[in-house]
Coordinates of C-alpha atoms and ligand atoms in Angstrom, one line a residue:
M1091 CA 4.0 -15.9 5.4
R1092 CA 2.7 -15.8 8.6
T1093 CA 0.7 -19.3 9.3
I1094 CA -2.9 -18.3 11.4
S1095 CA -1.8 -20.1 14.7
A1096 CA 1.4 -17.2 13.9
V1097 CA -0.6 -14.0 14.0
L1098 CA -3.1 -15.5 16.9
A1099 CA 0.4 -16.0 19.1
A1100 CA 1.3 -11.9 18.5
F1101 CA -1.8 -11.1 18.8
A1102 CA -2.8 -12.5 22.3
A1103 CA 1.1 -11.3 22.9
V1104 CA 0.5 -7.8 22.1
S1105 CA -3.0 -7.9 24.0
A1106 CA -1.7 -9.0 27.5
A1107 CA 0.8 -6.7 27.0
V1108 CA -2.3 -3.9 26.2
A1109 CA -3.6 -5.8 29.3
Q1110 CA -0.4 -5.1 31.4
Q1111 CA 0.4 -1.6 30.1
A1112 CA -3.4 -0.9 31.5
Q1113 CA -2.0 -1.6 35.4
I1114 CA 0.2 1.2 34.9
K1115 CA -0.5 5.1 36.2
E1116 CA -1.3 7.4 33.1
R1117 CA 1.3 10.1 33.2
P1118 CA 0.3 13.2 32.0
L1119 CA -0.1 14.1 28.5
P1120 CA 2.8 15.8 26.5
R1121 CA 1.5 18.9 25.0
L1122 CA 2.9 21.8 23.4
V1123 CA 2.3 25.2 25.8
K1124 CA 2.6 28.7 24.7
K1125 CA 2.6 31.7 27.2
D1126 CA 3.5 34.8 26.6
G1127 CA 5.1 34.5 23.6
R1128 CA 7.5 31.3 24.0
F1129 CA 6.6 27.7 23.4
A1130 CA 7.6 24.8 25.3
L1131 CA 7.1 20.6 25.0
F1132 CA 5.9 19.8 28.2
V1133 CA 6.6 16.2 28.6
D1134 CA 5.7 15.2 32.1
D1135 CA 4.2 18.5 32.9
A1136 CA 7.5 20.1 32.7
P1137 CA 9.2 22.1 30.0
Y1138 CA 11.5 19.6 28.0
L1139 CA 14.3 20.2 25.5
M1140 CA 14.5 17.5 23.2
L1141 CA 18.3 16.1 22.4
G1142 CA 17.2 13.9 19.5
A1143 CA 18.6 12.2 17.0
Q1144 CA 17.0 10.6 13.8
A1145 CA 17.9 7.0 13.1
H1146 CA 18.7 5.6 9.2
N1147 CA 15.8 5.4 7.0
S1148 CA 15.6 1.6 6.8
S1149 CA 16.7 1.3 10.8
G1150 CA 13.3 0.8 12.2
W1151 CA 13.4 -3.4 12.4
P1152 CA 13.8 -4.9 15.6
A1153 CA 16.9 -6.8 14.5
M1154 CA 18.5 -3.3 13.8
L1155 CA 18.0 -1.5 17.3
P1156 CA 21.4 -3.2 18.2
K1157 CA 23.2 -0.9 15.8
V1158 CA 20.8 2.1 17.4
W1159 CA 21.0 2.1 20.7
P1160 CA 24.8 2.4 21.7
A1161 CA 24.8 5.4 19.2
I1162 CA 21.6 7.3 21.3
E1163 CA 24.0 6.3 24.3
H1164 CA 26.4 7.6 23.2
L1165 CA 25.3 10.5 22.1
R1166 CA 23.3 11.5 25.4
A1167 CA 21.0 11.9 23.0
N1168 CA 17.7 12.4 25.2
T1169 CA 14.8 11.6 22.3
L1170 CA 15.2 8.8 20.1
E1171 CA 13.7 9.8 16.0
I1172 CA 12.4 6.9 14.3
P1173 CA 10.5 5.6 11.2
I1174 CA 7.3 3.6 11.5
Y1175 CA 6.5 2.0 8.2
W1176 CA 2.8 2.2 7.0
E1177 CA 4.5 -1.2 5.0
Q1178 CA 5.1 -3.4 7.7
F1179 CA 2.2 -1.8 10.3
E1180 CA -0.5 -2.4 7.8
P1181 CA 0.9 -6.0 5.7
K1182 CA -2.9 -6.6 4.3
P1183 CA -5.7 -4.3 4.2
G1184 CA -7.0 -3.5 7.2
Q1185 CA -5.2 -6.0 9.1
F1186 CA -1.9 -4.1 11.3
D1187 CA 0.6 -5.5 13.0
Y1188 CA 1.7 -4.0 16.2
S1189 CA 4.7 -5.8 16.8
V1190 CA 7.7 -3.5 15.7
I1191 CA 5.7 -0.5 17.3
D1192 CA 5.9 -2.6 20.7
T1193 CA 9.6 -3.8 20.4
I1194 CA 10.7 -0.2 19.6
I1195 CA 8.5 1.1 22.7
S1196 CA 9.5 -1.5 24.7
Q1197 CA 13.2 -0.8 24.4
A1198 CA 13.1 2.8 24.6
R1199 CA 12.1 2.4 27.8
E1200 CA 14.9 -0.1 29.0
H1201 CA 16.9 2.7 27.5
R1202 CA 15.5 5.8 29.7
V1203 CA 15.1 7.1 26.2
R1204 CA 11.5 9.3 24.9
L1205 CA 10.5 8.6 21.3
D1206 CA 9.9 10.7 18.2
L1207 CA 7.7 8.1 15.9
L1208 CA 8.0 9.7 12.9
W1209 CA 4.9 7.9 10.4
F1210 CA 6.5 6.9 6.8
G1211 CA 2.4 6.9 4.8
T1212 CA 1.5 8.4 1.9
W1213 CA 4.8 10.6 1.4
K1214 CA 8.4 9.3 2.2
N1215 CA 10.4 12.4 0.6
G1216 CA 7.5 13.1 -1.9
S1217 CA 7.5 9.2 -2.6
Q1218 CA 4.8 6.7 -1.8
H1219 CA 7.4 4.5 -1.2
Y1220 CA 6.8 3.4 2.2
M1221 CA 2.4 2.7 0.6
P1222 CA 2.2 -1.5 1.5
E1223 CA 2.7 -3.3 -1.5
W1224 CA -1.1 -4.1 -1.9
M1225 CA -1.3 -0.3 -2.6
K1226 CA 1.6 -0.1 -5.1
A1227 CA 0.2 -2.8 -7.0
D1228 CA -3.0 -1.0 -7.6
P1229 CA -1.8 2.0 -9.1
A1230 CA -5.5 3.0 -10.7
R1231 CA -6.7 2.8 -7.9
Y1232 CA -4.1 4.6 -5.3
F1233 CA -2.9 6.7 -8.0
H1234 CA -0.2 9.0 -8.4
L1235 CA -0.1 12.1 -9.7
I1236 CA -0.1 13.5 -12.8
D1237 CA 2.9 15.6 -14.8
K1238 CA 2.5 18.0 -17.4
N1239 CA 3.1 16.1 -19.9
G1240 CA 0.4 13.7 -18.9
R1241 CA 2.5 10.7 -17.1
P1242 CA 2.1 9.5 -13.8
A1243 CA 5.3 10.6 -11.0
D1244 CA 6.7 9.2 -9.1
S1245 CA 4.5 11.0 -6.2
P1246 CA 1.2 10.2 -4.6
S1247 CA -1.3 12.1 -5.8
P1248 CA -3.3 14.0 -2.8
F1249 CA -6.6 14.4 -4.4
C1250 CA -6.9 10.4 -4.0
T1251 CA -9.5 9.5 -1.8
A1252 CA -9.2 6.2 -1.9
A1253 CA -5.2 6.4 -0.6
Q1254 CA -6.2 8.9 1.7
E1255 CA -9.4 6.6 3.7
L1256 CA -6.7 3.9 4.1
D1257 CA -4.0 6.0 5.3
V1258 CA -6.0 7.6 7.8
R1259 CA -7.5 4.3 9.0
A1260 CA -4.0 3.6 9.4
F1261 CA -2.5 6.6 11.2
T1262 CA -5.9 6.4 13.9
A1263 CA -4.9 2.4 14.5
F1264 CA -1.5 3.4 15.3
M1265 CA -2.3 6.2 17.3
R1266 CA -5.1 4.3 18.9
H1267 CA -2.8 1.9 19.7
L1268 CA -0.1 4.0 21.2
K1269 CA -2.5 5.2 23.6
A1270 CA -3.2 2.0 24.7
F1271 CA 0.4 0.8 25.0
D1272 CA 2.4 3.7 26.3
P1273 CA 0.9 5.2 29.4
Q1274 CA 4.3 6.2 30.5
R1275 CA 4.3 8.3 26.9
T1276 CA 7.6 7.1 26.2
V1277 CA 6.4 8.3 22.2
I1278 CA 5.8 11.9 23.4
I1279 CA 5.3 13.4 19.6
V1280 CA 4.9 11.9 16.5
Q1281 CA 5.8 12.8 13.0
V1282 CA 2.9 12.7 10.6
E1283 CA 4.4 11.9 6.9
N1284 CA 7.9 12.5 5.8
E1285 CA 8.4 15.8 3.4
P1286 CA 5.3 15.4 2.1
G1287 CA 5.0 17.2 -1.0
T1288 CA 6.4 16.4 -4.8
W1289 CA 10.3 16.8 -6.6
G1290 CA 9.8 17.4 -10.6
P1291 CA 6.1 18.2 -11.2
V1292 CA 5.3 21.6 -9.2
R1293 CA 1.2 19.9 -8.9
D1294 CA -0.9 17.5 -10.2
Y1295 CA -2.6 17.9 -13.7
S1296 CA -4.9 15.6 -13.9
P1297 CA -8.4 16.8 -15.4
A1298 CA -9.8 16.5 -12.1
A1299 CA -7.1 18.4 -10.1
Q1300 CA -7.3 20.7 -13.1
R1301 CA -10.9 21.8 -12.4
L1302 CA -9.7 22.4 -8.9
F1303 CA -7.0 24.2 -9.7
E1304 CA -9.0 26.2 -11.9
A1305 CA -11.8 26.8 -9.3
P1306 CA -11.6 29.7 -6.4
V1307 CA -9.1 29.3 -4.0
P1308 CA -10.9 29.1 -0.9
A1309 CA -11.4 31.9 1.4
D1310 CA -9.2 30.8 4.7
V1311 CA -6.7 30.2 2.4
L1312 CA -7.1 33.8 0.9
K1313 CA -6.9 35.1 4.0
A1314 CA -4.2 33.4 5.7
M1315 CA -1.8 34.4 2.4
G1316 CA -3.0 37.9 3.1
K1317 CA -5.2 38.6 0.2
Q1318 CA -8.5 39.7 1.7
G1319 CA -12.2 40.6 0.3
G1320 CA -13.5 40.9 -3.0
A1321 CA -14.5 38.4 -5.8
P1322 CA -13.7 35.2 -5.6
V1323 CA -11.0 34.5 -7.8
S1324 CA -9.0 31.2 -8.9
W1325 CA -5.4 30.2 -8.1
Q1326 CA -4.0 32.0 -11.0
E1327 CA -5.6 35.0 -10.3
A1328 CA -4.9 35.4 -6.8
F1329 CA -1.6 34.3 -6.6
G1330 CA 0.3 34.6 -10.1
V1331 CA 3.6 32.5 -10.3
E1332 CA 3.2 31.1 -6.9
A1333 CA -0.4 29.8 -7.9
E1334 CA 0.9 25.8 -8.5
V1335 CA 3.5 25.6 -5.4
N1336 CA 0.1 27.2 -3.0
F1337 CA -2.3 25.5 -5.2
H1338 CA -0.5 21.7 -4.3
A1339 CA 0.6 22.9 -0.7
W1340 CA -3.1 23.4 0.0
A1341 CA -3.4 20.1 -1.3
V1342 CA -1.0 17.7 0.5
A1343 CA -1.6 20.1 3.8
T1344 CA -5.3 19.1 3.4
Y1345 CA -4.9 15.9 2.8
V1346 CA -2.1 15.3 5.5
G1347 CA -4.3 17.5 8.3
K1348 CA -7.3 15.1 7.7
V1349 CA -5.0 12.5 8.4
A1350 CA -3.2 14.2 11.4
A1351 CA -6.9 15.3 12.5
A1352 CA -7.8 11.4 12.5
G1353 CA -5.0 10.7 14.6
K1354 CA -5.3 13.8 17.4
A1355 CA -8.8 12.8 18.0
V1356 CA -8.0 9.1 19.4
Y1357 CA -4.6 10.2 20.8
P1358 CA -3.7 14.3 20.8
L1359 CA -0.6 14.0 20.8
P1360 CA 1.9 16.7 19.4
L1361 CA 2.0 16.3 16.0
Y1362 CA 4.4 18.3 13.1
A1363 CA 5.3 17.5 9.5
N1364 CA 8.3 18.0 8.5
A1365 CA 9.6 20.3 4.9
A1366 CA 12.5 20.3 2.4
L1367 CA 13.9 23.6 2.0
R1368 CA 14.2 25.9 -0.9
D1369 CA 16.4 28.3 -0.7
R1370 CA 15.2 30.7 1.4
I1371 CA 17.9 33.6 0.8
K1372 CA 17.5 33.5 -3.1
P1373 CA 14.2 31.3 -3.4
G1374 CA 14.2 30.0 -6.8
A1375 CA 10.8 29.5 -9.2
P1376 CA 8.4 26.6 -7.9
G1377 CA 9.8 23.7 -9.1
S1378 CA 13.1 23.8 -8.1
Y1379 CA 12.2 23.0 -4.8
E1380 CA 10.2 20.4 -3.3
S1381 CA 7.3 21.5 -4.0
G1382 CA 3.7 20.7 -2.2
G1383 CA 5.6 20.4 1.5
P1384 CA 5.6 23.4 4.4
T1385 CA 8.7 25.4 2.7
D1386 CA 8.6 28.9 4.0
N1387 CA 6.3 30.5 1.7
V1388 CA 3.8 29.0 2.3
I1389 CA 3.8 27.9 5.7
P1390 CA 0.5 29.7 6.5
I1391 CA -1.2 27.6 3.7
W1392 CA -0.3 24.9 6.2
K1393 CA -1.9 26.4 9.2
V1394 CA -5.6 26.8 7.9
A1395 CA -5.5 23.2 5.9
A1396 CA -4.1 21.6 8.4
P1397 CA -4.8 22.4 12.4
A1398 CA -4.1 19.1 13.6
L1399 CA -0.2 19.7 13.3
D1400 CA 1.1 21.1 15.7
I1401 CA 4.2 22.6 14.4
V1402 CA 5.6 22.5 11.1
A1403 CA 9.7 21.7 10.9
P1404 CA 12.4 22.4 8.8
D1405 CA 14.9 19.9 7.8
I1406 CA 17.7 22.3 7.8
Y1407 CA 21.2 20.4 6.2
L1408 CA 22.6 23.8 5.0
N1409 CA 26.5 24.8 6.5
E1410 CA 26.1 28.2 5.4
P1411 CA 25.7 30.4 8.5
A1412 CA 23.4 32.9 6.5
Q1413 CA 21.2 30.5 5.0
Y1414 CA 21.2 28.1 8.5
L1415 CA 20.4 31.4 10.8
K1416 CA 17.4 32.6 8.2
V1417 CA 15.8 29.3 8.6
L1418 CA 15.4 28.9 12.2
E1419 CA 14.2 32.3 11.3
L1420 CA 11.4 31.9 9.3
Y1421 CA 10.4 28.5 11.0
H1422 CA 10.2 30.7 14.8
R1423 CA 6.6 32.2 13.8
D1424 CA 4.0 33.4 16.7
D1425 CA 2.3 30.2 15.2
N1426 CA 5.0 28.1 14.7
A1427 CA 7.3 26.5 18.0
L1428 CA 10.7 26.1 16.5
F1429 CA 11.5 23.0 16.3
I1430 CA 14.3 20.8 13.3
P1431 CA 13.6 17.4 13.7
E1432 CA 17.1 16.8 11.0
T1433 CA 19.7 18.2 10.1
S1434 CA 23.5 17.8 9.5
G1435 CA 25.4 16.5 12.3
G1436 CA 28.5 18.0 11.6
A1437 CA 30.9 19.8 13.4
A1438 CA 30.0 22.8 10.8
V1439 CA 26.7 22.8 11.8
S1440 CA 26.7 21.6 15.6
R1441 CA 27.2 25.0 16.9
F1442 CA 23.2 26.0 15.6
F1443 CA 22.6 23.7 18.0
F1444 CA 23.0 26.8 20.5
S1445 CA 21.6 29.9 18.0
A1446 CA 18.4 27.2 17.6
L1447 CA 18.2 27.3 21.3
G1448 CA 18.0 31.1 21.2
L1449 CA 15.1 30.9 19.5
Q1450 CA 13.2 28.3 21.9
A1451 CA 13.9 25.6 20.5
I1452 CA 11.8 22.4 21.6
G1453 CA 14.0 20.4 19.3
F1454 CA 17.5 19.3 17.3
A1455 CA 18.2 16.2 15.6
P1456 CA 21.1 15.5 13.5
F1457 CA 19.7 13.4 11.3
G1458 CA 21.6 9.6 10.3
L1459 CA 23.3 8.6 13.7
D1460 CA 22.8 5.2 14.3
Y1461 CA 25.4 2.3 13.6
S1462 CA 24.0 0.9 10.7
G1463 CA 26.1 2.3 8.3
A1464 CA 23.6 3.2 6.0
P1465 CA 25.1 6.2 3.0
A1466 CA 25.2 9.2 5.5
V1467 CA 27.9 7.6 7.0
P1468 CA 31.4 9.2 5.7
A1469 CA 33.7 7.0 4.0
G1470 CA 36.8 6.5 6.0
A1471 CA 34.9 7.6 9.5
A1472 CA 37.2 6.5 12.5
T1473 CA 36.3 2.1 13.0
A1474 CA 36.2 1.5 16.2
P1475 CA 32.7 2.1 18.0
P1476 CA 32.4 3.4 21.3
A1477 CA 32.5 1.5 24.8
G1478 CA 29.3 0.3 24.5
G1479 CA 29.1 0.0 20.4
P1480 CA 28.8 -3.3 19.2
A1481 CA 31.7 -5.5 18.4
G1482 CA 33.1 -4.1 15.1
A1483 CA 30.8 -2.3 13.8
S1484 CA 31.3 1.2 12.2
A1485 CA 31.3 3.6 14.6
P1486 CA 31.3 7.3 12.5
Q1487 CA 33.1 9.3 15.7
D1488 CA 34.3 12.3 13.5
Q1489 CA 30.4 12.3 12.6
F1490 CA 28.7 12.2 16.1
A1491 CA 31.8 14.3 18.2
A1492 CA 30.1 16.8 17.6
T1493 CA 26.7 15.9 18.8
V1494 CA 28.3 14.6 21.4
Q1495 CA 30.0 17.7 22.7
N1496 CA 26.8 19.7 23.0
Y1497 CA 24.9 16.9 24.3
A1498 CA 27.1 16.5 26.9
L1499 CA 26.7 20.1 28.1
I1500 CA 23.2 20.0 28.0
A1501 CA 21.7 16.4 28.5
P1502 CA 21.9 16.9 32.5
M1503 CA 21.0 20.4 32.7
M1504 CA 18.5 20.2 30.4
R1505 CA 15.4 20.4 31.8
D1506 CA 16.4 24.0 33.8
I1507 CA 17.1 25.5 30.1
A1508 CA 13.9 24.1 29.0
R1509 CA 12.7 25.8 31.9
L1510 CA 14.6 28.9 31.5
N1511 CA 14.1 29.3 28.2
F1512 CA 10.2 29.0 28.1
E1513 CA 10.4 32.1 31.0
G1514 CA 12.1 34.2 28.9
K1515 CA 15.0 34.5 30.9
F1516 CA 17.4 32.1 28.5
Q1517 CA 19.2 33.4 25.3
A1518 CA 22.1 31.7 23.3
V1519 CA 24.2 32.4 20.2
A1520 CA 26.8 30.6 17.9
E1521 CA 29.8 32.1 16.2
E1522 CA 29.6 33.3 12.7
A1523 CA 32.6 34.3 10.8
G1524 CA 33.8 37.8 10.3
K1525 CA 31.6 38.2 13.6
P1526 CA 34.5 37.9 16.7
A1527 CA 32.1 39.4 19.5
Q1528 CA 27.8 39.5 19.8
T1529 CA 26.2 40.7 22.8
L1530 CA 22.6 39.8 24.2
Q1531 CA 21.1 42.6 26.8
F1532 CA 19.6 41.5 29.9
G1533 CA 18.3 44.0 31.8
Q1534 CA 20.7 46.1 33.1
W1535 CA 23.5 43.9 32.2
I1536 CA 25.1 43.8 28.6
A1537 CA 26.6 40.6 28.4
T1538 CA 29.7 40.2 25.7
V1539 CA 30.5 36.9 24.1
S1540 CA 33.5 36.8 22.1
Y1541 CA 35.2 34.2 20.2
G1542 CA 38.9 33.7 19.7
A1543 CA 40.3 36.0 22.5
S1544 CA 44.0 35.9 23.4
R1545 CA 44.6 36.3 27.2
G1546 CA 44.4 40.4 27.4
G1547 CA 43.3 41.1 23.9
R1548 CA 39.6 41.2 22.6
G1549 CA 38.8 38.9 20.1
A1550 CA 39.2 38.0 16.1
G1551 CA 37.4 34.7 15.9
N1552 CA 38.4 31.0 16.2
P1553 CA 40.3 29.9 13.4
V1554 CA 37.2 27.1 12.7
P1555 CA 33.6 29.1 13.7
T1556 CA 32.7 27.4 16.1
G1557 CA 32.6 28.8 19.3
R1558 CA 28.7 29.1 21.0
A1559 CA 27.4 30.2 24.7
L1560 CA 24.3 30.3 26.8
I1561 CA 23.8 32.0 29.6
A1562 CA 20.7 32.6 31.8
H1563 CA 19.5 35.2 33.9
I1564 CA 18.2 32.9 37.1
G1565 CA 18.5 35.3 40.1
E1566 CA 19.0 39.7 40.6
N1567 CA 22.7 39.6 39.2
K1568 CA 22.9 36.1 39.2
F1569 CA 23.6 34.3 35.7
L1570 CA 24.5 30.3 34.8
V1571 CA 26.6 30.5 31.7
A1572 CA 28.2 27.4 29.8
G1573 CA 29.7 27.2 25.9
Y1574 CA 31.9 26.4 24.1
S1575 CA 35.1 28.1 22.0
S1576 CA 33.7 30.9 23.9
R1577 CA 34.4 33.9 26.1
V1578 CA 31.8 35.5 28.2
D1579 CA 32.0 38.8 30.1
F1580 CA 29.6 41.5 31.4
R1581 CA 28.7 45.0 32.0
P1582 CA 26.4 47.1 33.7
A1583 CA 24.2 49.4 31.0
A1584 CA 24.5 51.9 33.4
A1585 CA 27.7 53.9 31.7
D1586 CA 29.2 55.6 35.1
Q1587 CA 29.6 51.4 36.8
R1588 CA 31.4 48.6 36.6
R1589 CA 30.9 45.3 37.2
Q1590 CA 32.8 43.0 39.2
F1591 CA 32.4 39.1 39.9
M1592 CA 31.3 38.6 43.3
R1593 CA 31.7 34.9 43.1
V1594 CA 32.1 32.7 39.9
D1595 CA 30.7 29.4 40.6
E1596 CA 32.3 26.9 38.2
G1597 CA 30.3 23.8 38.2
M1598 CA 28.9 20.0 35.9
Y1599 CA 25.1 19.6 36.2
E1600 CA 24.9 16.0 37.3
D1601 CA 21.3 14.7 37.0
G1602 CA 19.9 18.1 37.0
V1603 CA 21.4 19.6 39.8
F1604 CA 24.1 22.1 39.9
K1605 CA 27.6 20.3 41.6
F1606 CA 29.8 22.6 42.6
I1607 CA 33.4 22.0 41.7
R1608 CA 35.6 24.9 42.6
I1609 CA 35.4 29.3 42.9
L1610 CA 37.1 30.8 39.8
N1611 CA 38.7 34.1 40.3
G1612 CA 42.4 35.9 39.4
D1613 CA 44.1 34.5 36.2
E1614 CA 40.4 32.3 35.0
T1615 CA 38.0 35.5 35.5
D1616 CA 40.6 38.2 35.6
Y1617 CA 40.0 38.6 31.4
G1618 CA 36.2 37.4 30.9
L1619 CA 34.8 33.9 31.4
N1620 CA 36.3 31.5 29.4
F1621 CA 34.7 28.1 27.9
R1622 CA 37.6 25.6 26.0
S1623 CA 36.5 22.0 24.8
E1624 CA 35.0 20.7 28.2
P1625 CA 31.6 20.6 29.1
V1626 CA 31.6 23.0 32.6
A1627 CA 28.8 25.5 34.1
L1628 CA 29.0 28.5 35.5
R1629 CA 27.2 30.5 38.2
V1630 CA 28.0 33.9 38.5
S1631 CA 26.4 36.8 40.6
L1632 CA 27.7 39.6 39.6
G1633 CA 28.1 43.4 41.4
V1634 CA 29.1 46.8 40.4
Y1635 CA 31.4 49.8 41.8
Ligands
DGJ79 C1 15.7 13.7 4.6 C2 14.4 13.1 4.8 O1 13.2 13.5 5.5 C3 14.5 11.7 5.1 O2 14.4 10.5 5.4 C4 16.2 11.1 4.9 O3 16.0 10.6 3.8 C5 17.2 12.5 4.6 N1 16.5 13.3 3.7 C6 18.2 12.1 4.2 O4 19.4 10.8 4.2

């Protein structure tokens, strides 16, 4: 229990910090921009690619941060995703404790890292576990949803107005504080709740919920789901087997949408909600996946019920390429920027970072990349920490390596990649087993990306499919090319012409600037442009004869 004087001292310190922040010149507000059908996250008034890493669930505490920053530095991540816990933020009704938020933001500034703060509010993975203790102690007032057997489930009811009002109040206080404390815009985006929805019951079966389920579907939901016109219909009549899951999505999205709108009204940062996915190739019946969250089948419902959210985003824990790529496609929509706020970080999927870039992803963040030694660290992981890592800490090098490799290449060229992608001059691909080559069209030029190619031969695929490549059109007959475990070549679209390399500059980006190393020629270009495991970039001038 803190004494009153300690609370007053903390309050005075925070007020002083806020006053000091007020002297600092405001940077432009981060914002999501759409132009010519493409999205970009603007940070400091220019397209920004979030090279993210998400901390473990219990790492958002001051005492844990020394196990977070060395990992972020080692990864070269430019954005840390880290939770803010409602139970910490509002220890007593209406009393907000900003100290943890301020510590995280101040340390992020010292480490020159941006933040995506995750509001663990009413929902965390479908449950109410992060509600303040004084709320959890009063389940009659802050009630759970009722399952089919009439029993309370481990999930909050989206119809609990009392809880919703408190979440609105707390989230608004949080956003108001960010506005005052962060003119530097260290925080560039905020996640509202975490994987909202319910595991187990498909919806709330309480009498009050049942009445709404039997009432007419709101017209905007019908329209969004492509069911226009006609007389008012109940959820069952409108949607059949999907009725309950659609109803729950509407209920949860409406609740989250109110929380988001209230926060956005005081500080309009980009906001998003994340989804625990359903099987996207062979979707199981409702009940086989988390119901109510922004799964691919109910994105239109989330869009109309929670318009204050800029993005609905998939958490992708999948290794199978067809599944992974399908998810990217489903969330890359005309009304939704692709953003992957959580994914597994292992070697098997790291190449799909490039697939995401190829669909103009605004950000990508493997989950659980810190040194807190929480469960996601694989047993038997290497134990030597990298330089800068905490002494004696467990450093799961095997889990980090794939992300380190991606970010080593992209971090120094991040602004160019984000801009070229926003301008529609960029494409990127990843290897899929059984597909040793992919072609990409750039106007008069066709690029071929192949994998596992021998010196003069064709690619047969890498023994383990890890290849990836990016190509950007940077001028007339000029391309920026980079990648790993791949070969890139070009040919003119016109059949009677052949390409010649006019010049191939090999270099390495440093702080956004291409630093020339050498001109590549001879064996290094006669069989195409080859990328192995080192981070290099090529600037290529093409001609024909
Ligand atoms: C998805 C959740 O959103 C994360 O907070 C975390 O629980 C991971 N699953 C798994 O550890």
